[in-house]
Tab-separated table of C-alpha atoms in Angstrom:
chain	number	residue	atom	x	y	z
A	1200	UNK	CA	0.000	0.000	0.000
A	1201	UNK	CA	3.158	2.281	-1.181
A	1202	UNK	CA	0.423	5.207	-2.344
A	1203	UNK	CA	-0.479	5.927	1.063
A	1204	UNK	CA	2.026	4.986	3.425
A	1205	UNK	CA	4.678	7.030	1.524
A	1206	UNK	CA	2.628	10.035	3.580
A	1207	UNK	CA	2.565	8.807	6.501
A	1208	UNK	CA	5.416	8.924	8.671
A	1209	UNK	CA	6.872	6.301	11.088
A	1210	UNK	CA	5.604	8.126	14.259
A	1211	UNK	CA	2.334	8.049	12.616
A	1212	UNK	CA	1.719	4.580	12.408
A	1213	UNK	CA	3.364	3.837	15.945
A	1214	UNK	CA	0.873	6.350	16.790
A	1215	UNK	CA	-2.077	4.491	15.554
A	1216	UNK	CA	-0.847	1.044	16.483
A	1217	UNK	CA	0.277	2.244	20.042
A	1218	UNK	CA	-0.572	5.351	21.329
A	1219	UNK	CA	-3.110	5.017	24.607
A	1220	UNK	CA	-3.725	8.221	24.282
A	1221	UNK	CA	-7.856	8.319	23.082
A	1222	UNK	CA	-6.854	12.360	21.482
A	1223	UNK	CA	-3.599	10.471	19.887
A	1224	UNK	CA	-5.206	7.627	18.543
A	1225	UNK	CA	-7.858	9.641	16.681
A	1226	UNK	CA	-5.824	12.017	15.022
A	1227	UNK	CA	-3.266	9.157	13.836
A	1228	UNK	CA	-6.728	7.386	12.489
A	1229	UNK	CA	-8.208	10.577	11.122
A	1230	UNK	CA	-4.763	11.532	9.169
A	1231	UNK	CA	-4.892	7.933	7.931
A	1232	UNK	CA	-8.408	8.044	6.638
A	1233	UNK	CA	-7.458	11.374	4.807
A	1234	UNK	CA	-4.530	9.660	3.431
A	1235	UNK	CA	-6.241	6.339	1.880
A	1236	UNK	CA	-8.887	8.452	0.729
A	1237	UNK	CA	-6.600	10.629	-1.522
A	1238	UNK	CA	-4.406	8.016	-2.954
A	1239	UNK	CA	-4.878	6.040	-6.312
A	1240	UNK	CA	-5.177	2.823	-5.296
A	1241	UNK	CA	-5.204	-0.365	-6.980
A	1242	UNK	CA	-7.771	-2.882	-6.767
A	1243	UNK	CA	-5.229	-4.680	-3.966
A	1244	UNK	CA	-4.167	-1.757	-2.137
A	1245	UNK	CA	-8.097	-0.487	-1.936
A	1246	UNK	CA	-8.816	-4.250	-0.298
A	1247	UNK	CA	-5.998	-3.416	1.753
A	1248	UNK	CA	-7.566	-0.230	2.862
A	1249	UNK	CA	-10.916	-1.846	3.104
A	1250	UNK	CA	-9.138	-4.310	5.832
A	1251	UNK	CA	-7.737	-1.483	7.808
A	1252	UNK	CA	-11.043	0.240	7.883
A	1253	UNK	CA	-12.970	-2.818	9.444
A	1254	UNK	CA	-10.647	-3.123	12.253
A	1255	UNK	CA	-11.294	0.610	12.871
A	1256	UNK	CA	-14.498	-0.059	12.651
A	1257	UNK	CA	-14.375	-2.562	15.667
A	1258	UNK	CA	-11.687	0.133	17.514
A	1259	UNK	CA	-12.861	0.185	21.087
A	1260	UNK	CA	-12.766	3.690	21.595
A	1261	UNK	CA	-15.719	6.209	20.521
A	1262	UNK	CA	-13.333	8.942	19.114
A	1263	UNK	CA	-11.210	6.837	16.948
A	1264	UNK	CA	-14.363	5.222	15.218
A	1265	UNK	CA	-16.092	8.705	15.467
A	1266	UNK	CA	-12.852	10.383	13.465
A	1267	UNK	CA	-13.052	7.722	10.972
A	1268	UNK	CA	-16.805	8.422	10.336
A	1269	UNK	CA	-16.384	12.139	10.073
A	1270	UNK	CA	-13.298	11.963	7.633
A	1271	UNK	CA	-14.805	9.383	5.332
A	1272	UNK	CA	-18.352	10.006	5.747
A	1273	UNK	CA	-18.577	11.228	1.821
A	1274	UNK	CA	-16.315	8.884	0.483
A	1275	UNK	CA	-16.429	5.391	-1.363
A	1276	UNK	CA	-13.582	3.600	0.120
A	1277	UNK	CA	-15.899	2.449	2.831
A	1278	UNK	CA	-17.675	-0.839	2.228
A	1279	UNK	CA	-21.114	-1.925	2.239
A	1280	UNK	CA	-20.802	-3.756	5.492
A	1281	UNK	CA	-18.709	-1.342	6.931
A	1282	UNK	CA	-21.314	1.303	6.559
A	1283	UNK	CA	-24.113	-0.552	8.173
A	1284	UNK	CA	-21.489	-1.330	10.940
A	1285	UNK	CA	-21.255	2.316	11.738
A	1286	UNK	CA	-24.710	3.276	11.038
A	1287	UNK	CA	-26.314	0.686	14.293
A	1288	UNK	CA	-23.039	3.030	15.881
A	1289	UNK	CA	-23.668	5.269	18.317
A	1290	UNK	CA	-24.821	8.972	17.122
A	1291	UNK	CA	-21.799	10.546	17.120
A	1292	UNK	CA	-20.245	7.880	15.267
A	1293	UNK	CA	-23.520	7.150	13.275
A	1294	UNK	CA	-24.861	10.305	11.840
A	1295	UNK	CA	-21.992	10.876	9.585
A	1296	UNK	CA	-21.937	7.890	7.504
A	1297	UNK	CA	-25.890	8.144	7.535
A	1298	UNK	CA	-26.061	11.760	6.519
A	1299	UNK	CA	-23.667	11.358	3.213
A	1300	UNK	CA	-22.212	7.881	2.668
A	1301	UNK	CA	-23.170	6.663	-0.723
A	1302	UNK	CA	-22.394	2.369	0.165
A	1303	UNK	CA	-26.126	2.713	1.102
A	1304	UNK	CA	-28.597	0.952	-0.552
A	1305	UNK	CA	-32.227	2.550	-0.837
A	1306	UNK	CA	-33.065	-0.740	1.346
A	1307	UNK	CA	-30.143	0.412	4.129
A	1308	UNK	CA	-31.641	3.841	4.132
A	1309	UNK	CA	-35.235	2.878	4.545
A	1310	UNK	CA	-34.708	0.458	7.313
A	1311	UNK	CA	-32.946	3.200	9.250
A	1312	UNK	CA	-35.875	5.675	8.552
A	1313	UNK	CA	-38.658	2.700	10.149
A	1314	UNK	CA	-36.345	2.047	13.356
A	1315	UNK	CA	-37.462	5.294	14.309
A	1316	UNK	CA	-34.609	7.550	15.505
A	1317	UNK	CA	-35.607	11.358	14.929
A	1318	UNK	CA	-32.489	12.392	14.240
A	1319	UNK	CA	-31.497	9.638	11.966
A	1320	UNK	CA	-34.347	9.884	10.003
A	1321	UNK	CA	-33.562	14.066	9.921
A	1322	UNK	CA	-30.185	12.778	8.862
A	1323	UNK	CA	-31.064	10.530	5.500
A	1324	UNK	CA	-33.677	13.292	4.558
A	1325	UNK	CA	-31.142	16.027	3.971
A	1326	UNK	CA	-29.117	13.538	2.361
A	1327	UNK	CA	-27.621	15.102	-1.420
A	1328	UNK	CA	-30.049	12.861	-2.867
A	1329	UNK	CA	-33.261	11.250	-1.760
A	1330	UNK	CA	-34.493	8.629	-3.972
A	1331	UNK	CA	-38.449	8.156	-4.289
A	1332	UNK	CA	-38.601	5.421	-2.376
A	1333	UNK	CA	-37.010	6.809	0.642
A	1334	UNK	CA	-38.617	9.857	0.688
A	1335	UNK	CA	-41.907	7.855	0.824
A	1336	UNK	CA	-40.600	6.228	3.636
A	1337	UNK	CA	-39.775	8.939	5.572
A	1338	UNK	CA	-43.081	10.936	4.701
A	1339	UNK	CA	-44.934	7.792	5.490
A	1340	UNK	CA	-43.268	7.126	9.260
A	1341	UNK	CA	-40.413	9.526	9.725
A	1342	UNK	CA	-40.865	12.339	12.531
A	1343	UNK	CA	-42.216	16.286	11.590
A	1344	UNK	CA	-38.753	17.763	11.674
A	1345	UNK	CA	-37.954	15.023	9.002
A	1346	UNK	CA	-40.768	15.503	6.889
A	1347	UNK	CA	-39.921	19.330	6.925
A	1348	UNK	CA	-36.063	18.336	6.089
A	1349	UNK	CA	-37.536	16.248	3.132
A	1350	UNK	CA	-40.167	19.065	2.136
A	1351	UNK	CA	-37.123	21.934	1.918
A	1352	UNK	CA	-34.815	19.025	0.279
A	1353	UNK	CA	-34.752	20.258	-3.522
A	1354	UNK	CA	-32.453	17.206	-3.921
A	1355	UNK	CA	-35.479	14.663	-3.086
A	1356	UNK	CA	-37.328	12.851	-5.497
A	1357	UNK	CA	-40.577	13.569	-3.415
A	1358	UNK	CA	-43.700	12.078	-5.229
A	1359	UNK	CA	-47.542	13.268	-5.174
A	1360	UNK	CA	-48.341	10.802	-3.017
A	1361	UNK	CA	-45.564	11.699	-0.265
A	1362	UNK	CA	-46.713	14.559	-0.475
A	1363	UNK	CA	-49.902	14.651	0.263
A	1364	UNK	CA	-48.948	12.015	3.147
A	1365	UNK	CA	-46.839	14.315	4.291
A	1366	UNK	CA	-49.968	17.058	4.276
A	1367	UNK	CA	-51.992	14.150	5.419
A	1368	UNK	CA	-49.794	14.157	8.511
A	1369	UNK	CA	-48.556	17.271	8.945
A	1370	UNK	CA	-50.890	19.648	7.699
A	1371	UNK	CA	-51.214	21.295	10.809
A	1372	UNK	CA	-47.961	22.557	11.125
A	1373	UNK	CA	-46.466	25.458	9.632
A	1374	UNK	CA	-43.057	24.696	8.987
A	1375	UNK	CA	-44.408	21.817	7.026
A	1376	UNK	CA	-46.452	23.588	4.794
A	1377	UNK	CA	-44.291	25.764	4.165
A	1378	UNK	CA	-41.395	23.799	3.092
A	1379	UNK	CA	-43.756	22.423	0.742
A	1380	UNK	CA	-45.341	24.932	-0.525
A	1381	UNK	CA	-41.868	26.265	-1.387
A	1382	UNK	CA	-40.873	23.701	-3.504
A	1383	UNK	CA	-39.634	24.170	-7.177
A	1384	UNK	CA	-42.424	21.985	-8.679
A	1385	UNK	CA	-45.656	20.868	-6.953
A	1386	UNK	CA	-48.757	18.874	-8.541
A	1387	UNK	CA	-51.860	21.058	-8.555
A	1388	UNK	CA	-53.495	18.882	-5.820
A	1389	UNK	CA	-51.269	19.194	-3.461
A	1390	UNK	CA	-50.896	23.071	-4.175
A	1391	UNK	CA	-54.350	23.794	-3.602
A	1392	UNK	CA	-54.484	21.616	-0.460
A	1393	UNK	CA	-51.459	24.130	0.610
A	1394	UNK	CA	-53.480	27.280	0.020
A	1395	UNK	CA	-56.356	26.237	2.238
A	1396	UNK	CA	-53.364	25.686	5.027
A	1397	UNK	CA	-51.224	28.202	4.304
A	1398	UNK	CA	-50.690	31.608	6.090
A	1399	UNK	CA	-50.789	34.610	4.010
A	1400	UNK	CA	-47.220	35.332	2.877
A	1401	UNK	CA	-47.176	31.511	1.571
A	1402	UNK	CA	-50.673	31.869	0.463
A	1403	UNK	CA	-49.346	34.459	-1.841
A	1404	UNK	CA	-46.069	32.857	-2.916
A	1405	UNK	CA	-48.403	30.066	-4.000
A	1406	UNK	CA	-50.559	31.788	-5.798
A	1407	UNK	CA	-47.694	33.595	-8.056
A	1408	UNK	CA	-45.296	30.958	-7.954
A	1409	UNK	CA	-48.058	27.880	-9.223
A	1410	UNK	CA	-50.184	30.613	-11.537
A	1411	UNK	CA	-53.203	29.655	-8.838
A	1412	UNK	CA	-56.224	32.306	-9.638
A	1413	UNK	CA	-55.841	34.531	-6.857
A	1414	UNK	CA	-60.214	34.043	-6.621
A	1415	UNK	CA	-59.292	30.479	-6.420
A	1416	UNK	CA	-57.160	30.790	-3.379
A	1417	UNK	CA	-59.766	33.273	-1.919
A	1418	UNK	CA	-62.165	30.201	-2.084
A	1419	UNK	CA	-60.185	27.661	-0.710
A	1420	UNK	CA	-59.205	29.651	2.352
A	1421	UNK	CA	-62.855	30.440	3.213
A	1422	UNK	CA	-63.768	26.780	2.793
A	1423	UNK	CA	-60.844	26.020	5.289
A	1424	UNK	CA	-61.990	28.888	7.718
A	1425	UNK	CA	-65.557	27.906	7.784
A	1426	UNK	CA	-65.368	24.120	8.041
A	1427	UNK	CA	-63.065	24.923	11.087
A	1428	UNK	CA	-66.019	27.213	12.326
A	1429	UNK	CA	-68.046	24.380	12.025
A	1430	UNK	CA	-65.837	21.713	13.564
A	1431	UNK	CA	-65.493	23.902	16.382
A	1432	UNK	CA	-68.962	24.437	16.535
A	1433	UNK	CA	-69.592	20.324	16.535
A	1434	UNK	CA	-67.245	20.139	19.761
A	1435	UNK	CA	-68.905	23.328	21.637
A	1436	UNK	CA	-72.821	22.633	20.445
A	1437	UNK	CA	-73.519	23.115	24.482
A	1438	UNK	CA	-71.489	26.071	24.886
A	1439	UNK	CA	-73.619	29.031	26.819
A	1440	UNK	CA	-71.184	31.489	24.830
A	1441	UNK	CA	-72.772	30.543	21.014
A	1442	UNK	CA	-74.701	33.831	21.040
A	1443	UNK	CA	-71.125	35.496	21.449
A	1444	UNK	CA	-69.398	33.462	19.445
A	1445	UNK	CA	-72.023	33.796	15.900
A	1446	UNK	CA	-71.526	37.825	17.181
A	1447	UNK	CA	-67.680	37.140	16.516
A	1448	UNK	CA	-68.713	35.572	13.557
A	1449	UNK	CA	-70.651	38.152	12.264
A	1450	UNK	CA	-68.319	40.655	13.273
A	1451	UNK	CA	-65.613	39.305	11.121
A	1452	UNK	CA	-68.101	38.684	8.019
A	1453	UNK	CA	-67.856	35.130	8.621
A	1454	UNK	CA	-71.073	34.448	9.060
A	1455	UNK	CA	-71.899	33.170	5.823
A	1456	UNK	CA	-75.193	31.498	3.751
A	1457	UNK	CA	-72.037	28.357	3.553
A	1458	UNK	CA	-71.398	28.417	7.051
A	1459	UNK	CA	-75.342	28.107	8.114
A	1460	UNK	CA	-75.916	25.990	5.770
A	1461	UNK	CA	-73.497	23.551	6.593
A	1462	UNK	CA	-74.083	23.685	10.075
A	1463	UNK	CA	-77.411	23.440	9.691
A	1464	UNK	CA	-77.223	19.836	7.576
A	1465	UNK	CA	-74.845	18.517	10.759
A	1466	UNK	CA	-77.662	19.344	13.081
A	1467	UNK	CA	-76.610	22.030	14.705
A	1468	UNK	CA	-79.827	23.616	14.541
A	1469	UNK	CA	-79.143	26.385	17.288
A	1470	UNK	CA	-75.988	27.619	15.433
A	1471	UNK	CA	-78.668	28.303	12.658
A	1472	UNK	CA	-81.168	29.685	14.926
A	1473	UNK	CA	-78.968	32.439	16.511
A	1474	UNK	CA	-77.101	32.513	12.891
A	1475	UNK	CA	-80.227	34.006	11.345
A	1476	UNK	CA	-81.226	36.448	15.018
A	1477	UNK	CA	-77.539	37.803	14.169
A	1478	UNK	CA	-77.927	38.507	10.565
A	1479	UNK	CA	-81.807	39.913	10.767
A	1480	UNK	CA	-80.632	41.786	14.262
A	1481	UNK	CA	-83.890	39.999	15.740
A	1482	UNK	CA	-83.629	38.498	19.171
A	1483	UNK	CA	-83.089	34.709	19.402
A	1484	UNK	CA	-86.293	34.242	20.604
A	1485	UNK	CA	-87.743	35.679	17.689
A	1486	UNK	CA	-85.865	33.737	15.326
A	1487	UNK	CA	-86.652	31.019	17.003
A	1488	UNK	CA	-90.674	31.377	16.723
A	1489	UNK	CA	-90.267	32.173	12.966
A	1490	UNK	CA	-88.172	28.798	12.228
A	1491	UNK	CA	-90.318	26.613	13.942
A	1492	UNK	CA	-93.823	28.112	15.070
A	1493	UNK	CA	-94.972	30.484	12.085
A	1494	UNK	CA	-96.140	28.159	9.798
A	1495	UNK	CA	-94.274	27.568	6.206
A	1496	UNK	CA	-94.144	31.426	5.733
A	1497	UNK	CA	-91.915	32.327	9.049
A	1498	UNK	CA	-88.697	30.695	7.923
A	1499	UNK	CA	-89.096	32.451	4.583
A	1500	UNK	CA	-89.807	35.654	6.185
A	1501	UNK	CA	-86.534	36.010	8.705
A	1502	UNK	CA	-85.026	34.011	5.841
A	1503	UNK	CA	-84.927	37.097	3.479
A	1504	UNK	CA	-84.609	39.717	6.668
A	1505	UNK	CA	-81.421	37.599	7.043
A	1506	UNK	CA	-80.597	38.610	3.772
A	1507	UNK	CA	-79.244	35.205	2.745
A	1508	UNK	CA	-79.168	34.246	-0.698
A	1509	UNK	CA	-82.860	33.415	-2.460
A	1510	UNK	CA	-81.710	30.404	-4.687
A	1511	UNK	CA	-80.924	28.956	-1.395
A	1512	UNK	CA	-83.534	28.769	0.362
A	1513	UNK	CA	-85.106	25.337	-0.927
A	1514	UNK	CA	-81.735	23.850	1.020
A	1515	UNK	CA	-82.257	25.368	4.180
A	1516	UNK	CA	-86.115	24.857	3.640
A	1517	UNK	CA	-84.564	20.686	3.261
A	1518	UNK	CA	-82.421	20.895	6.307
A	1519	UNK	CA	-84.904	22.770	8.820
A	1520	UNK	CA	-88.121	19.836	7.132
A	1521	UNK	CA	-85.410	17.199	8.007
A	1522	UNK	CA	-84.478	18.271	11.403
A	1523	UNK	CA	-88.033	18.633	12.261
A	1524	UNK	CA	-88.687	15.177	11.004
A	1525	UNK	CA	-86.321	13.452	13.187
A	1526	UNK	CA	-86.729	15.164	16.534
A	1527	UNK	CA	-90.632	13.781	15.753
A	1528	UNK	CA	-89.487	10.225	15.279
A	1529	UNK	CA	-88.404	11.197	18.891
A	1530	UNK	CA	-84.441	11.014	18.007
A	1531	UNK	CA	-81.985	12.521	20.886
A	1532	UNK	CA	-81.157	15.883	18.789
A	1533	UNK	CA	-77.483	16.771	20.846
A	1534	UNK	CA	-75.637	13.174	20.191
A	1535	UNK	CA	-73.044	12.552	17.277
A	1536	UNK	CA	-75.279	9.953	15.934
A	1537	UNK	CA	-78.233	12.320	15.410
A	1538	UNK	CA	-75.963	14.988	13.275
A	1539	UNK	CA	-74.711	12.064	11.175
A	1540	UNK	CA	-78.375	11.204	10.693
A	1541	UNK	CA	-79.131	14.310	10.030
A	1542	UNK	CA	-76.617	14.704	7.504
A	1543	UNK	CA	-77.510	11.530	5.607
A	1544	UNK	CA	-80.878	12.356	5.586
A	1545	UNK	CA	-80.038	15.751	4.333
A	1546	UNK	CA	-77.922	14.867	1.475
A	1547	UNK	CA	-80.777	12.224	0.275
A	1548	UNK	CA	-83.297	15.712	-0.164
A	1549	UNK	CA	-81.525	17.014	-3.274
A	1550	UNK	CA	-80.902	20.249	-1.974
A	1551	UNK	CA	-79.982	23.285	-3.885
A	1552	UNK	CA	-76.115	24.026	-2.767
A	1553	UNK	CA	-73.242	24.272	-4.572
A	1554	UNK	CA	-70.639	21.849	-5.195
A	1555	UNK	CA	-68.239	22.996	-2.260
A	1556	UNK	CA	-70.651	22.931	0.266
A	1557	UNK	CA	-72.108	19.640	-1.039
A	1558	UNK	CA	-68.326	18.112	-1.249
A	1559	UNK	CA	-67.272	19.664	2.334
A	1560	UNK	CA	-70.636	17.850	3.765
A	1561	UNK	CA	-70.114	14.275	1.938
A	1562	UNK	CA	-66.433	14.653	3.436
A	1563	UNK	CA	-68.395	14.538	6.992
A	1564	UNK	CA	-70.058	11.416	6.619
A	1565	UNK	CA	-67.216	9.153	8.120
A	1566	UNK	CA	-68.756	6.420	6.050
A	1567	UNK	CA	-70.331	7.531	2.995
A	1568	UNK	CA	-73.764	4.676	2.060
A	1569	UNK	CA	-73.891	4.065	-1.636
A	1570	UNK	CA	-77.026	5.718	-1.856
A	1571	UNK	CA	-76.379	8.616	-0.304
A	1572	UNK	CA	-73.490	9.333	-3.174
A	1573	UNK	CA	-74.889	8.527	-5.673
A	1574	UNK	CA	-77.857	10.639	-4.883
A	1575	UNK	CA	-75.890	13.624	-4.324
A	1576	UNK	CA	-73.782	12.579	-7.171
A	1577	UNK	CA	-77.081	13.544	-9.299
A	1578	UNK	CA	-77.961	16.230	-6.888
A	1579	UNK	CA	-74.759	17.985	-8.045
């Protein structure tokens, strides 16, 4: 092995072979590394090398395997086995070789990402390249701060489908969206999932970075911001503060013909009732007699005082007959189970809404009776 002992000097080999000094030791191992990975070697002297670096590999001492890791960690002297050696290593020793070596196969890599270190996993998604497969892998299982590594990883082969997994998962959290959404290329799906998650400044990056219709994103964020109303509404239906919180809402124009409507098909009749005393400044108790005890004429009447939309009305006409239908079958009107009757029952009634608001309500019916879609399929 002439081409890389010629730079090494005696005292650094006696070094290596005897020093029992840890700090010695290391740097003898470290200038050796550099060396071998320099040299032109021939096929013997690079099996010669490949020797050396499994005994390393087996060195007792943290610093000497550690200096080995961090000298070599991009280069492809080190063997297969040798890798995987140092990868089941210790961190400091381990992250290295996982963050850059190339003796990994995609098989190596994803096994790593599934034994479910965070930092490992953060490790192989920064890697210079990400293969498809991996990057699956680690959108699939992998921690957030991963997923965000793969996300801002230009270098990563990251499909539609990881993606939206990735979304699927992480949607909630802003770092993760916005890795994505910053992205050189993104499939139109997952771009306007982003826009009904994204904050503002992303929102707009989106929008002139994809060629998004600016009305397009205005949509999609109000159909995130009202289904959230109504989610929130679903989890509060008790709550002695709904004639403050529809104020909020009306305060902040959120109080939409969408909104009631779609809170209206989950049952949530009161949200409708104080909905309409907000928007016709009537008191509840008003509202409340002209929904249910002024004959057909009363809902139409604070209907349009409301000011809601006319071609609507048939649906909320639908949802208010449908309600009434099953508290007089004598069904328990505040469970879960009644709003997902109430829903299916809805949806069966053809009602005049658009396709958002019919979409956003099928996507509440946790599981969706033939029927019922292909119903609304017509409906629509």
């Amino acid at each position: 092995m002439t081409a890389f002992r010629a730079s090494l000097t005696d005292v650094d080999i006696r070094r290596l072979i005897k020093a029992t000094d840890d700090d010695d030791r290391a740097a003898a191992a470290h200038k050796l590394c550099r060396n071998m990975d320099k040299a032109e070697l021939s096929d013997q002297d690079r099996a010669a090398a490949q020797k050396i670096l499994r005994m390393l590999a087996h060195d007792a001492t943290e610093l000497v395997r550690r200096a080995m890791a961090v000298t070599l960690k991009a280069s492809d002297l080190i063997p297969r086995d040798v890798a995987r050696q140092l990868a089941a290593d210790v961190d400091s020793v381990a992250l290295p070789i996982i963050g850059f070596s190339p003796a990994f196969d995609d098989e190596d890599l994803i096994e790593i990402v599934r034994a479910g270190s965070a930092v490992r996993q953060v490790a192989i998604a920064g890697r210079s390249r990400v293969s498809r497969d991996v990057a699956e892998a680690v959108a699939e299982v992998a921690c957030k701060e991963a997923v965000r590594t793969l996300a801002s990883n230009d270098n990563a082969d990251v499909s539609e489908r990881a993606m939206a997994r990735a979304v699927d998962r992480f949607g909630d959290a802003g770092e993760v969206v916005t890795a994505l959404a910053y992205r050189q290329v993104l499939p139109l799906s997952i771009t306007e999932r982003l826009v009904a998650l994204a904050g503002d400044a992303v929102r707009e990056h989106l929008v002139t970075r994809h060629a998004i219709a600016p009305e397009t994103a205005i949509r999609l964020a109000q159909f995130a911001r009202e289904r959230a109303t109504v989610d929130l509404v679903d989890q509060a239906a008790s709550s002695a503060d709904l004639p403050r919180f529809v104020a909020n809402l009306h305060a902040r124009k959120a109080l939409t013909a969408s909104l009631m409507l779609r809170a209206l098909a989950r049952g949530q009749m009161a949200l409708f009732e104080h909905g309409l005393a907000e928007l016709a400044s009537t008191p509840h108790q008003r509202a409340w007699l002209m929904v249910h005890d002024a004959g057909p004429l009363g809902l139409k009447a604070i209907y349009d005082r409301a000011g809601l939309p006319p071609r609507l009305f048939h649906a909320f006409r639908a949802g208010v007959d449908t309600w009434r239908a099953l508290q007089a079958e004598g069904a328990d009107t505040s469970g879960e189970a009644f709003r997902q009757t109430m829903l299916e029952r809805f949806l069966t009634q053809r009602p005049n809404a658009s396709r958002d608001d019919l979409a956003y309500l099928m996507e509440r019916l946790d599981q969706e009776p033939a029927a019922v879609r292909s119903k609304v399929s017509a409906a629509a």
